Amino acid sequence: MSRKKQRQARIEALEAQIARIKLPKGNECFGIVEQRLGGARMRVRCLDGKTRICRIPGSKRRYLWVREGDVVVVKPWEFGGEEKGDIILKYTKAQIAWLKEK
């Protein structure tokens, strides 16, 4: 496959990915990772004004690499939801740009 076709395929895949962005539902909220604490735990500043200590669930731990400054979807715990939560999803740069436009 030529470079032009590879680039075109990447762009089409990216546009298809942007068309299916998962938005927070129910009590989920957007958050920005402030600090990595180690052990798959992070301090996340949520858009509801609270700072939570969030973890990456075991099913996503190997596949979801999160750094400081990343935009994520946080699901607060039912018990202790004011202080703790789970990171459900991480957005790519293209998805963040699409969200800012909307």
PDB file of N, CA and C in Angstrom:
ATOM      1  N   MET A   1       0.849  -1.173   0.000  1.00  0.00           N
ATOM      2  CA  MET A   1       0.000   0.000   0.000  1.00  0.00           C
ATOM      3  C   MET A   1       0.900   1.243   0.000  1.00  0.00           C
ATOM      4  N   SER A   2       0.576   2.202  -0.847  1.00  0.00           N
ATOM      5  CA  SER A   2       1.386   3.407  -0.932  1.00  0.00           C
ATOM      6  C   SER A   2       1.161   4.292   0.294  1.00  0.00           C
ATOM      7  N   ARG A   3       2.074   5.223   0.483  1.00  0.00           N
ATOM      8  CA  ARG A   3       1.976   6.117   1.646  1.00  0.00           C
ATOM      9  C   ARG A   3       0.712   6.973   1.594  1.00  0.00           C
ATOM     10  N   LYS A   4       0.354   7.398   0.394  1.00  0.00           N
ATOM     11  CA  LYS A   4      -0.835   8.236   0.255  1.00  0.00           C
ATOM     12  C   LYS A   4      -2.088   7.469   0.678  1.00  0.00           C
ATOM     13  N   LYS A   5      -2.185   6.207   0.264  1.00  0.00           N
ATOM     14  CA  LYS A   5      -3.340   5.395   0.634  1.00  0.00           C
ATOM     15  C   LYS A   5      -3.334   5.084   2.128  1.00  0.00           C
ATOM     16  N   GLN A   6      -2.139   4.879   2.702  1.00  0.00           N
ATOM     17  CA  GLN A   6      -2.049   4.633   4.143  1.00  0.00           C
ATOM     18  C   GLN A   6      -2.537   5.855   4.912  1.00  0.00           C
ATOM     19  N   ARG A   7      -2.086   7.034   4.476  1.00  0.00           N
ATOM     20  CA  ARG A   7      -2.492   8.271   5.147  1.00  0.00           C
ATOM     21  C   ARG A   7      -4.001   8.475   5.025  1.00  0.00           C
ATOM     22  N   GLN A   8      -4.529   8.219   3.835  1.00  0.00           N
ATOM     23  CA  GLN A   8      -5.960   8.369   3.601  1.00  0.00           C
ATOM     24  C   GLN A   8      -6.758   7.402   4.479  1.00  0.00           C
ATOM     25  N   ALA A   9      -6.275   6.180   4.616  1.00  0.00           N
ATOM     26  CA  ALA A   9      -6.951   5.192   5.460  1.00  0.00           C
ATOM     27  C   ALA A   9      -6.927   5.625   6.921  1.00  0.00           C
ATOM     28  N   ARG A  10      -5.804   6.195   7.369  1.00  0.00           N
ATOM     29  CA  ARG A  10      -5.715   6.683   8.754  1.00  0.00           C
ATOM     30  C   ARG A  10      -6.709   7.803   9.006  1.00  0.00           C
ATOM     31  N   ILE A  11      -6.814   8.735   8.056  1.00  0.00           N
ATOM     32  CA  ILE A  11      -7.735   9.867   8.208  1.00  0.00           C
ATOM     33  C   ILE A  11      -9.180   9.375   8.247  1.00  0.00           C
ATOM     34  N   GLU A  12      -9.536   8.436   7.376  1.00  0.00           N
ATOM     35  CA  GLU A  12     -10.894   7.890   7.370  1.00  0.00           C
ATOM     36  C   GLU A  12     -11.200   7.152   8.668  1.00  0.00           C
ATOM     37  N   ALA A  13     -10.226   6.416   9.180  1.00  0.00           N
ATOM     38  CA  ALA A  13     -10.428   5.710  10.449  1.00  0.00           C
ATOM     39  C   ALA A  13     -10.623   6.701  11.584  1.00  0.00           C
ATOM     40  N   LEU A  14      -9.871   7.802  11.553  1.00  0.00           N
ATOM     41  CA  LEU A  14      -9.992   8.817  12.593  1.00  0.00           C
ATOM     42  C   LEU A  14     -11.359   9.489  12.541  1.00  0.00           C
ATOM     43  N   GLU A  15     -11.834   9.803  11.333  1.00  0.00           N
ATOM     44  CA  GLU A  15     -13.150  10.427  11.199  1.00  0.00           C
ATOM     45  C   GLU A  15     -14.257   9.488  11.660  1.00  0.00           C
ATOM     46  N   ALA A  16     -14.114   8.207  11.366  1.00  0.00           N
ATOM     47  CA  ALA A  16     -15.110   7.232  11.826  1.00  0.00           C
ATOM     48  C   ALA A  16     -15.081   7.121  13.340  1.00  0.00           C
ATOM     49  N   GLN A  17     -13.898   7.235  13.917  1.00  0.00           N
ATOM     50  CA  GLN A  17     -13.764   7.155  15.368  1.00  0.00           C
ATOM     51  C   GLN A  17     -14.421   8.364  16.031  1.00  0.00           C
ATOM     52  N   ILE A  18     -14.253   9.538  15.433  1.00  0.00           N
ATOM     53  CA  ILE A  18     -14.829  10.749  15.999  1.00  0.00           C
ATOM     54  C   ILE A  18     -16.353  10.692  15.947  1.00  0.00           C
ATOM     55  N   ALA A  19     -16.910  10.035  14.952  1.00  0.00           N
ATOM     56  CA  ALA A  19     -18.364   9.967  14.812  1.00  0.00           C
ATOM     57  C   ALA A  19     -19.001   9.154  15.942  1.00  0.00           C
ATOM     58  N   ARG A  20     -18.221   8.305  16.616  1.00  0.00           N
ATOM     59  CA  ARG A  20     -18.780   7.443  17.659  1.00  0.00           C
ATOM     60  C   ARG A  20     -18.155   7.744  19.022  1.00  0.00           C
ATOM     61  N   ILE A  21     -18.151   8.982  19.429  1.00  0.00           N
ATOM     62  CA  ILE A  21     -17.565   9.348  20.716  1.00  0.00           C
ATOM     63  C   ILE A  21     -18.551   9.024  21.826  1.00  0.00           C
ATOM     64  N   LYS A  22     -18.069   8.346  22.847  1.00  0.00           N
ATOM     65  CA  LYS A  22     -18.905   8.019  24.004  1.00  0.00           C
ATOM     66  C   LYS A  22     -18.905   9.217  24.952  1.00  0.00           C
ATOM     67  N   LEU A  23     -20.081   9.678  25.297  1.00  0.00           N
ATOM     68  CA  LEU A  23     -20.230  10.797  26.222  1.00  0.00           C
ATOM     69  C   LEU A  23     -20.622  10.267  27.596  1.00  0.00           C
ATOM     70  N   PRO A  24     -20.351  11.031  28.649  1.00  0.00           N
ATOM     71  CA  PRO A  24     -20.730  10.577  29.993  1.00  0.00           C
ATOM     72  C   PRO A  24     -22.240  10.435  30.133  1.00  0.00           C
ATOM     73  N   LYS A  25     -22.659   9.375  30.813  1.00  0.00           N
ATOM     74  CA  LYS A  25     -24.079   9.122  31.050  1.00  0.00           C
ATOM     75  C   LYS A  25     -24.323   9.026  32.546  1.00  0.00           C
ATOM     76  N   GLY A  26     -25.520   9.387  32.962  1.00  0.00           N
ATOM     77  CA  GLY A  26     -25.894   9.239  34.371  1.00  0.00           C
ATOM     78  C   GLY A  26     -25.010  10.072  35.279  1.00  0.00           C
ATOM     79  N   ASN A  27     -24.357   9.423  36.233  1.00  0.00           N
ATOM     80  CA  ASN A  27     -23.530  10.158  37.186  1.00  0.00           C
ATOM     81  C   ASN A  27     -22.065  10.237  36.753  1.00  0.00           C
ATOM     82  N   GLU A  28     -21.724   9.786  35.539  1.00  0.00           N
ATOM     83  CA  GLU A  28     -20.359   9.905  35.032  1.00  0.00           C
ATOM     84  C   GLU A  28     -20.067  11.366  34.701  1.00  0.00           C
ATOM     85  N   CYS A  29     -18.786  11.743  34.723  1.00  0.00           N
ATOM     86  CA  CYS A  29     -18.419  13.119  34.416  1.00  0.00           C
ATOM     87  C   CYS A  29     -17.044  13.160  33.746  1.00  0.00           C
ATOM     88  N   PHE A  30     -16.763  14.297  33.098  1.00  0.00           N
ATOM     89  CA  PHE A  30     -15.450  14.522  32.506  1.00  0.00           C
ATOM     90  C   PHE A  30     -14.460  14.846  33.614  1.00  0.00           C
ATOM     91  N   GLY A  31     -13.188  14.539  33.363  1.00  0.00           N
ATOM     92  CA  GLY A  31     -12.149  14.883  34.317  1.00  0.00           C
ATOM     93  C   GLY A  31     -10.813  15.034  33.615  1.00  0.00           C
ATOM     94  N   ILE A  32      -9.889  15.739  34.279  1.00  0.00           N
ATOM     95  CA  ILE A  32      -8.536  15.927  33.766  1.00  0.00           C
ATOM     96  C   ILE A  32      -7.574  15.357  34.795  1.00  0.00           C
ATOM     97  N   VAL A  33      -6.663  14.506  34.347  1.00  0.00           N
ATOM     98  CA  VAL A  33      -5.711  13.857  35.251  1.00  0.00           C
ATOM     99  C   VAL A  33      -4.704  14.899  35.714  1.00  0.00           C
ATOM    100  N   GLU A  34      -4.610  15.097  37.033  1.00  0.00           N
ATOM    101  CA  GLU A  34      -3.668  16.053  37.605  1.00  0.00           C
ATOM    102  C   GLU A  34      -2.347  15.403  37.985  1.00  0.00           C
ATOM    103  N   GLN A  35      -2.419  14.199  38.572  1.00  0.00           N
ATOM    104  CA  GLN A  35      -1.206  13.575  39.090  1.00  0.00           C
ATOM    105  C   GLN A  35      -1.362  12.064  39.095  1.00  0.00           C
ATOM    106  N   ARG A  36      -0.285  11.362  38.732  1.00  0.00           N
ATOM    107  CA  ARG A  36      -0.265   9.900  38.828  1.00  0.00           C
ATOM    108  C   ARG A  36       0.268   9.535  40.200  1.00  0.00           C
ATOM    109  N   LEU A  37      -0.447   8.671  40.892  1.00  0.00           N
ATOM    110  CA  LEU A  37      -0.078   8.310  42.256  1.00  0.00           C
ATOM    111  C   LEU A  37       0.599   6.952  42.343  1.00  0.00           C
ATOM    112  N   GLY A  38       0.585   6.185  41.269  1.00  0.00           N
ATOM    113  CA  GLY A  38       1.185   4.858  41.272  1.00  0.00           C
ATOM    114  C   GLY A  38       0.140   3.796  41.560  1.00  0.00           C
ATOM    115  N   GLY A  39       0.414   2.589  41.125  1.00  0.00           N
ATOM    116  CA  GLY A  39      -0.525   1.499  41.373  1.00  0.00           C
ATOM    117  C   GLY A  39      -1.847   1.669  40.659  1.00  0.00           C
ATOM    118  N   ALA A  40      -1.831   2.202  39.441  1.00  0.00           N
ATOM    119  CA  ALA A  40      -3.030   2.428  38.621  1.00  0.00           C
ATOM    120  C   ALA A  40      -3.996   3.406  39.273  1.00  0.00           C
ATOM    121  N   ARG A  41      -3.487   4.291  40.120  1.00  0.00           N
ATOM    122  CA  ARG A  41      -4.310   5.326  40.759  1.00  0.00           C
ATOM    123  C   ARG A  41      -3.840   6.700  40.310  1.00  0.00           C
ATOM    124  N   MET A  42      -4.808   7.623  40.191  1.00  0.00           N
ATOM    125  CA  MET A  42      -4.518   8.969  39.744  1.00  0.00           C
ATOM    126  C   MET A  42      -5.406   9.966  40.457  1.00  0.00           C
ATOM    127  N   ARG A  43      -4.908  11.178  40.592  1.00  0.00           N
ATOM    128  CA  ARG A  43      -5.726  12.267  41.124  1.00  0.00           C
ATOM    129  C   ARG A  43      -6.326  12.983  39.922  1.00  0.00           C
ATOM    130  N   VAL A  44      -7.662  13.043  39.878  1.00  0.00           N
ATOM    131  CA  VAL A  44      -8.386  13.601  38.732  1.00  0.00           C
ATOM    132  C   VAL A  44      -9.258  14.754  39.209  1.00  0.00           C
ATOM    133  N   ARG A  45      -9.169  15.887  38.485  1.00  0.00           N
ATOM    134  CA  ARG A  45     -10.028  17.034  38.769  1.00  0.00           C
ATOM    135  C   ARG A  45     -11.234  16.931  37.843  1.00  0.00           C
ATOM    136  N   CYS A  46     -12.399  16.693  38.425  1.00  0.00           N
ATOM    137  CA  CYS A  46     -13.626  16.494  37.647  1.00  0.00           C
ATOM    138  C   CYS A  46     -14.302  17.831  37.371  1.00  0.00           C
ATOM    139  N   LEU A  47     -15.145  17.864  36.344  1.00  0.00           N
ATOM    140  CA  LEU A  47     -15.822  19.101  35.979  1.00  0.00           C
ATOM    141  C   LEU A  47     -16.955  19.460  36.929  1.00  0.00           C
ATOM    142  N   ASP A  48     -17.317  18.562  37.840  1.00  0.00           N
ATOM    143  CA  ASP A  48     -18.313  18.917  38.845  1.00  0.00           C
ATOM    144  C   ASP A  48     -17.669  19.633  40.030  1.00  0.00           C
ATOM    145  N   GLY A  49     -16.369  19.973  39.913  1.00  0.00           N
ATOM    146  CA  GLY A  49     -15.688  20.761  40.929  1.00  0.00           C
ATOM    147  C   GLY A  49     -14.998  19.958  42.008  1.00  0.00           C
ATOM    148  N   LYS A  50     -15.025  18.649  41.929  1.00  0.00           N
ATOM    149  CA  LYS A  50     -14.428  17.807  42.961  1.00  0.00           C
ATOM    150  C   LYS A  50     -13.149  17.172  42.440  1.00  0.00           C
ATOM    151  N   THR A  51     -12.214  16.934  43.343  1.00  0.00           N
ATOM    152  CA  THR A  51     -10.995  16.208  43.011  1.00  0.00           C
ATOM    153  C   THR A  51     -11.118  14.817  43.595  1.00  0.00           C
ATOM    154  N   ARG A  52     -10.989  13.814  42.740  1.00  0.00           N
ATOM    155  CA  ARG A  52     -11.158  12.426  43.172  1.00  0.00           C
ATOM    156  C   ARG A  52      -9.877  11.639  42.938  1.00  0.00           C
ATOM    157  N   ILE A  53      -9.680  10.616  43.759  1.00  0.00           N
ATOM    158  CA  ILE A  53      -8.624   9.639  43.529  1.00  0.00           C
ATOM    159  C   ILE A  53      -9.281   8.520  42.736  1.00  0.00           C
ATOM    160  N   CYS A  54      -8.847   8.359  41.497  1.00  0.00           N
ATOM    161  CA  CYS A  54      -9.473   7.388  40.601  1.00  0.00           C
ATOM    162  C   CYS A  54      -8.493   6.269  40.281  1.00  0.00           C
ATOM    163  N   ARG A  55      -9.054   5.121  39.983  1.00  0.00           N
ATOM    164  CA  ARG A  55      -8.233   3.977  39.594  1.00  0.00           C
ATOM    165  C   ARG A  55      -8.681   3.498  38.230  1.00  0.00           C
ATOM    166  N   ILE A  56      -7.786   2.772  37.565  1.00  0.00           N
ATOM    167  CA  ILE A  56      -8.131   2.138  36.297  1.00  0.00           C
ATOM    168  C   ILE A  56      -8.555   0.720  36.629  1.00  0.00           C
ATOM    169  N   PRO A  57      -9.773   0.309  36.275  1.00  0.00           N
ATOM    170  CA  PRO A  57     -10.218  -1.053  36.584  1.00  0.00           C
ATOM    171  C   PRO A  57      -9.319  -2.096  35.922  1.00  0.00           C
ATOM    172  N   GLY A  58      -9.275  -3.279  36.502  1.00  0.00           N
ATOM    173  CA  GLY A  58      -8.404  -4.340  36.029  1.00  0.00           C
ATOM    174  C   GLY A  58      -8.637  -4.739  34.589  1.00  0.00           C
ATOM    175  N   SER A  59      -9.874  -4.657  34.115  1.00  0.00           N
ATOM    176  CA  SER A  59     -10.169  -5.053  32.737  1.00  0.00           C
ATOM    177  C   SER A  59      -9.561  -4.095  31.719  1.00  0.00           C
ATOM    178  N   LYS A  60      -9.277  -2.854  32.114  1.00  0.00           N
ATOM    179  CA  LYS A  60      -8.730  -1.852  31.199  1.00  0.00           C
ATOM    180  C   LYS A  60      -7.279  -1.501  31.512  1.00  0.00           C
ATOM    181  N   ARG A  61      -6.717  -2.069  32.556  1.00  0.00           N
ATOM    182  CA  ARG A  61      -5.411  -1.649  33.054  1.00  0.00           C
ATOM    183  C   ARG A  61      -4.295  -1.797  32.025  1.00  0.00           C
ATOM    184  N   ARG A  62      -4.278  -2.864  31.265  1.00  0.00           N
ATOM    185  CA  ARG A  62      -3.199  -3.075  30.292  1.00  0.00           C
ATOM    186  C   ARG A  62      -3.412  -2.290  29.002  1.00  0.00           C
ATOM    187  N   TYR A  63      -4.632  -1.891  28.712  1.00  0.00           N
ATOM    188  CA  TYR A  63      -4.950  -1.293  27.422  1.00  0.00           C
ATOM    189  C   TYR A  63      -5.161   0.215  27.496  1.00  0.00           C
ATOM    190  N   LEU A  64      -5.309   0.765  28.675  1.00  0.00           N
ATOM    191  CA  LEU A  64      -5.611   2.186  28.840  1.00  0.00           C
ATOM    192  C   LEU A  64      -4.422   2.858  29.520  1.00  0.00           C
ATOM    193  N   TRP A  65      -3.580   3.535  28.734  1.00  0.00           N
ATOM    194  CA  TRP A  65      -2.422   4.231  29.276  1.00  0.00           C
ATOM    195  C   TRP A  65      -2.787   5.698  29.445  1.00  0.00           C
ATOM    196  N   VAL A  66      -2.744   6.172  30.678  1.00  0.00           N
ATOM    197  CA  VAL A  66      -3.187   7.521  30.999  1.00  0.00           C
ATOM    198  C   VAL A  66      -2.006   8.317  31.540  1.00  0.00           C
ATOM    199  N   ARG A  67      -1.880   9.558  31.071  1.00  0.00           N
ATOM    200  CA  ARG A  67      -0.821  10.459  31.527  1.00  0.00           C
ATOM    201  C   ARG A  67      -1.446  11.695  32.151  1.00  0.00           C
ATOM    202  N   GLU A  68      -0.603  12.520  32.763  1.00  0.00           N
ATOM    203  CA  GLU A  68      -1.087  13.770  33.340  1.00  0.00           C
ATOM    204  C   GLU A  68      -1.564  14.681  32.215  1.00  0.00           C
ATOM    205  N   GLY A  69      -2.699  15.335  32.428  1.00  0.00           N
ATOM    206  CA  GLY A  69      -3.267  16.235  31.436  1.00  0.00           C
ATOM    207  C   GLY A  69      -4.263  15.581  30.497  1.00  0.00           C
ATOM    208  N   ASP A  70      -4.413  14.273  30.555  1.00  0.00           N
ATOM    209  CA  ASP A  70      -5.367  13.579  29.687  1.00  0.00           C
ATOM    210  C   ASP A  70      -6.800  13.834  30.148  1.00  0.00           C
ATOM    211  N   VAL A  71      -7.710  13.895  29.183  1.00  0.00           N
ATOM    212  CA  VAL A  71      -9.138  14.052  29.477  1.00  0.00           C
ATOM    213  C   VAL A  71      -9.754  12.660  29.538  1.00  0.00           C
ATOM    214  N   VAL A  72     -10.454  12.381  30.631  1.00  0.00           N
ATOM    215  CA  VAL A  72     -11.014  11.053  30.868  1.00  0.00           C
ATOM    216  C   VAL A  72     -12.471  11.173  31.304  1.00  0.00           C
ATOM    217  N   VAL A  73     -13.174  10.042  31.274  1.00  0.00           N
ATOM    218  CA  VAL A  73     -14.520   9.948  31.832  1.00  0.00           C
ATOM    219  C   VAL A  73     -14.401   9.207  33.156  1.00  0.00           C
ATOM    220  N   VAL A  74     -14.947   9.805  34.205  1.00  0.00           N
ATOM    221  CA  VAL A  74     -14.855   9.247  35.554  1.00  0.00           C
ATOM    222  C   VAL A  74     -16.237   8.812  36.015  1.00  0.00           C
ATOM    223  N   LYS A  75     -16.296   7.615  36.581  1.00  0.00           N
ATOM    224  CA  LYS A  75     -17.537   7.121  37.180  1.00  0.00           C
ATOM    225  C   LYS A  75     -17.322   7.065  38.694  1.00  0.00           C
ATOM    226  N   PRO A  76     -17.959   7.978  39.452  1.00  0.00           N
ATOM    227  CA  PRO A  76     -17.792   7.960  40.911  1.00  0.00           C
ATOM    228  C   PRO A  76     -18.324   6.671  41.515  1.00  0.00           C
ATOM    229  N   TRP A  77     -17.670   6.239  42.588  1.00  0.00           N
ATOM    230  CA  TRP A  77     -18.125   5.042  43.288  1.00  0.00           C
ATOM    231  C   TRP A  77     -19.443   5.335  43.985  1.00  0.00           C
ATOM    232  N   GLU A  78     -20.279   4.309  44.125  1.00  0.00           N
ATOM    233  CA  GLU A  78     -21.537   4.475  44.859  1.00  0.00           C
ATOM    234  C   GLU A  78     -21.249   4.732  46.333  1.00  0.00           C
ATOM    235  N   PHE A  79     -20.228   4.072  46.852  1.00  0.00           N
ATOM    236  CA  PHE A  79     -19.826   4.257  48.247  1.00  0.00           C
ATOM    237  C   PHE A  79     -18.538   5.072  48.240  1.00  0.00           C
ATOM    238  N   GLY A  80     -18.568   6.280  48.771  1.00  0.00           N
ATOM    239  CA  GLY A  80     -17.382   7.135  48.760  1.00  0.00           C
ATOM    240  C   GLY A  80     -17.182   7.840  47.435  1.00  0.00           C
ATOM    241  N   GLY A  81     -18.261   8.118  46.719  1.00  0.00           N
ATOM    242  CA  GLY A  81     -18.185   8.729  45.398  1.00  0.00           C
ATOM    243  C   GLY A  81     -17.708  10.163  45.387  1.00  0.00           C
ATOM    244  N   GLU A  82     -17.734  10.827  46.548  1.00  0.00           N
ATOM    245  CA  GLU A  82     -17.253  12.200  46.618  1.00  0.00           C
ATOM    246  C   GLU A  82     -15.732  12.248  46.493  1.00  0.00           C
ATOM    247  N   GLU A  83     -15.054  11.173  46.900  1.00  0.00           N
ATOM    248  CA  GLU A  83     -13.593  11.174  46.933  1.00  0.00           C
ATOM    249  C   GLU A  83     -12.960  10.182  45.980  1.00  0.00           C
ATOM    250  N   LYS A  84     -13.689   9.148  45.544  1.00  0.00           N
ATOM    251  CA  LYS A  84     -13.086   8.082  44.744  1.00  0.00           C
ATOM    252  C   LYS A  84     -13.939   7.758  43.526  1.00  0.00           C
ATOM    253  N   GLY A  85     -13.277   7.167  42.505  1.00  0.00           N
ATOM    254  CA  GLY A  85     -13.997   6.795  41.295  1.00  0.00           C
ATOM    255  C   GLY A  85     -13.151   5.916  40.397  1.00  0.00           C
ATOM    256  N   ASP A  86     -13.735   5.505  39.279  1.00  0.00           N
ATOM    257  CA  ASP A  86     -13.059   4.678  38.285  1.00  0.00           C
ATOM    258  C   ASP A  86     -12.916   5.466  36.986  1.00  0.00           C
ATOM    259  N   ILE A  87     -11.792   5.276  36.301  1.00  0.00           N
ATOM    260  CA  ILE A  87     -11.592   5.875  34.986  1.00  0.00           C
ATOM    261  C   ILE A  87     -12.155   4.902  33.958  1.00  0.00           C
ATOM    262  N   ILE A  88     -13.158   5.345  33.221  1.00  0.00           N
ATOM    263  CA  ILE A  88     -13.858   4.489  32.275  1.00  0.00           C
ATOM    264  C   ILE A  88     -13.257   4.596  30.872  1.00  0.00           C
ATOM    265  N   LEU A  89     -12.859   5.806  30.466  1.00  0.00           N
ATOM    266  CA  LEU A  89     -12.484   6.052  29.079  1.00  0.00           C
ATOM    267  C   LEU A  89     -11.493   7.199  29.014  1.00  0.00           C
ATOM    268  N   LYS A  90     -10.559   7.138  28.067  1.00  0.00           N
ATOM    269  CA  LYS A  90      -9.634   8.237  27.797  1.00  0.00           C
ATOM    270  C   LYS A  90      -9.890   8.733  26.383  1.00  0.00           C
ATOM    271  N   TYR A  91      -9.933  10.056  26.204  1.00  0.00           N
ATOM    272  CA  TYR A  91     -10.166  10.644  24.891  1.00  0.00           C
ATOM    273  C   TYR A  91      -8.843  10.924  24.181  1.00  0.00           C
ATOM    274  N   THR A  92      -8.851  10.770  22.843  1.00  0.00           N
ATOM    275  CA  THR A  92      -7.691  11.115  22.026  1.00  0.00           C
ATOM    276  C   THR A  92      -7.715  12.614  21.739  1.00  0.00           C
ATOM    277  N   LYS A  93      -6.636  13.124  21.141  1.00  0.00           N
ATOM    278  CA  LYS A  93      -6.561  14.553  20.827  1.00  0.00           C
ATOM    279  C   LYS A  93      -7.654  14.962  19.847  1.00  0.00           C
ATOM    280  N   ALA A  94      -7.912  14.131  18.850  1.00  0.00           N
ATOM    281  CA  ALA A  94      -8.946  14.447  17.858  1.00  0.00           C
ATOM    282  C   ALA A  94     -10.328  14.473  18.507  1.00  0.00           C
ATOM    283  N   GLN A  95     -10.578  13.555  19.416  1.00  0.00           N
ATOM    284  CA  GLN A  95     -11.869  13.521  20.102  1.00  0.00           C
ATOM    285  C   GLN A  95     -12.036  14.743  21.001  1.00  0.00           C
ATOM    286  N   ILE A  96     -10.959  15.179  21.653  1.00  0.00           N
ATOM    287  CA  ILE A  96     -11.022  16.371  22.506  1.00  0.00           C
ATOM    288  C   ILE A  96     -11.334  17.598  21.663  1.00  0.00           C
ATOM    289  N   ALA A  97     -10.699  17.708  20.497  1.00  0.00           N
ATOM    290  CA  ALA A  97     -10.971  18.838  19.604  1.00  0.00           C
ATOM    291  C   ALA A  97     -12.431  18.832  19.170  1.00  0.00           C
ATOM    292  N   TRP A  98     -12.980  17.652  18.873  1.00  0.00           N
ATOM    293  CA  TRP A  98     -14.384  17.551  18.471  1.00  0.00           C
ATOM    294  C   TRP A  98     -15.303  17.966  19.615  1.00  0.00           C
ATOM    295  N   LEU A  99     -14.962  17.554  20.836  1.00  0.00           N
ATOM    296  CA  LEU A  99     -15.780  17.915  21.996  1.00  0.00           C
ATOM    297  C   LEU A  99     -15.754  19.424  22.237  1.00  0.00           C
ATOM    298  N   LYS A 100     -14.598  20.059  22.041  1.00  0.00           N
ATOM    299  CA  LYS A 100     -14.498  21.510  22.237  1.00  0.00           C
ATOM    300  C   LYS A 100     -15.348  22.260  21.221  1.00  0.00           C
ATOM    301  N   GLU A 101     -15.422  21.734  19.983  1.00  0.00           N
ATOM    302  CA  GLU A 101     -16.258  22.374  18.962  1.00  0.00           C
ATOM    303  C   GLU A 101     -17.730  22.309  19.339  1.00  0.00           C
ATOM    304  N   LYS A 102     -18.151  21.185  19.900  1.00  0.00           N
ATOM    305  CA  LYS A 102     -19.557  21.013  20.265  1.00  0.00           C
ATOM    306  C   LYS A 102     -19.822  21.752  21.552  1.00  0.00           C
TER     307      LYS A 102
END
